[in-house]
Amino acid sequence: MITDKQDYVLCSHCDLVIELADVAIGHKAICPRCNTTLFKNNINMKFRAAMYACCSIIMLIVACGVVFIDINLVGNVNGVSVLDIPKILFFDNYSYISALFVLFVLIFPLLNLSIIALLCSKIKLTKYRKRDLLIVYEKFQHWCMPEIFLTGVLVSFVKLMSYGSIGVTSTFWAFCLFVFFYIKALVIFTPGKIWNEIHRNNFALKPLEVAMTGISQNIKLCHCCHAIVPVEYTKCPRCKQKSQVRERDKIQWTIALLVTSLIIYIPANLFGIMITVVFGSASTSTIMDGVIYMWQAGDVPVALVIFAASVVIPILKIISLSWLCYFALAVKDKNKHNCLKMKKLYNAVEFIGKWSMIDIFVVSVVCSLVRNQQMMGVYPDIGVCFFATVVIITMIASQKFDPRLLWDRTPTRK
């Protein structure tokens, strides 16, 4: 069975105009120049995406209900639910971290799952309502982190074992299922299909030449709905969002954000991220203190995970984005091989960027559980706010960068 024909697409990474043949069900179309996935035609996309989205929402509601982790501290059992973690952080005067937790782990994923369920259901929606829902989905997709929180919970188990015995309830497995169904829904859902139901994707005023760049044909790509739009159009006719031929001014934003994140990264490592109080005596631990502690305790894999996510990845991301900006602005003699390397580097930066939040979630879980007022308590410290800010700023910096600039001045062949 052959379905979902699209005449032309404009690659979002290399700006190449490509004519698509019919995409068979279960297959996808890939850009011949930069290997970017252009279109997917999943089997029963709407039914499967809606099913997984609804299952994920149900599991999240179950997981938020009761205690999902507990710890035995010298005979006292402390337990927390998913909703207890932001509450405890808020009452510790860390409302900033509490808000990030609520947004990234709960609200944004729940919002996007609801949008998938609505768009893929049989509920009749106007094209304007579909457009608004898709715009919201695109804006919040990069800020959903339930899988990173779950990984942070698993990493925190190792550290919590030094304080007492850990226990999990059936609610914990419900949260695991929530994350699993969430990932499945995102992988299956294809926004391009819904956009094509609203309107065709080609608004070019003249016939397009295949294997030539869009900028050479006076057309541009809408970054919101990926429609092909003439350069003279200020707004995309399909999604009504503003777009530019090349967002060169955003490189300045990227560089400014990278400098800011590098400055903030210094206090993030100098100040402590956790305060441990034992019999009234307080001690502060930094990110590196946590890595050293895990290493000395024999938990080498966990130490390496925390070191990579909290130390190596932020630095590599800043260096990588700086190199991408240099390549886009200063390198004049480009070839396909070098551009493909830069494209892979950009994809890696996009993928691993938010995983640095794992240390924030580890601190949140440990500080919420270890609370024995008479003997021991663990509390967040100011360093965790600096580090979370570094992660957020570097994520914004990578989103500001326009990858099409990497391919400009690169020859194309018809």
Tab-separated table of C-alpha atoms in Angstrom, residues 86 89 94-104 107:
chain	number	residue	atom	x	y	z
A	86	PRO	CA	8.879	19.687	43.880
A	89	LEU	CA	12.282	21.707	46.985
A	94	TYR	CA	14.544	26.353	45.942
A	95	SER	CA	11.436	27.292	43.998
A	96	TYR	CA	13.563	27.703	40.837
A	97	ILE	CA	14.553	24.012	40.800
A	98	SER	CA	11.037	23.048	41.875
A	99	ALA	CA	9.554	24.934	38.919
A	100	LEU	CA	12.012	23.330	36.475
A	101	PHE	CA	11.072	19.894	37.796
A	102	VAL	CA	7.344	20.516	37.432
A	103	LEU	CA	7.721	21.941	33.920
A	104	PHE	CA	10.261	19.519	32.432
A	107	ILE	CA	3.622	19.690	32.649
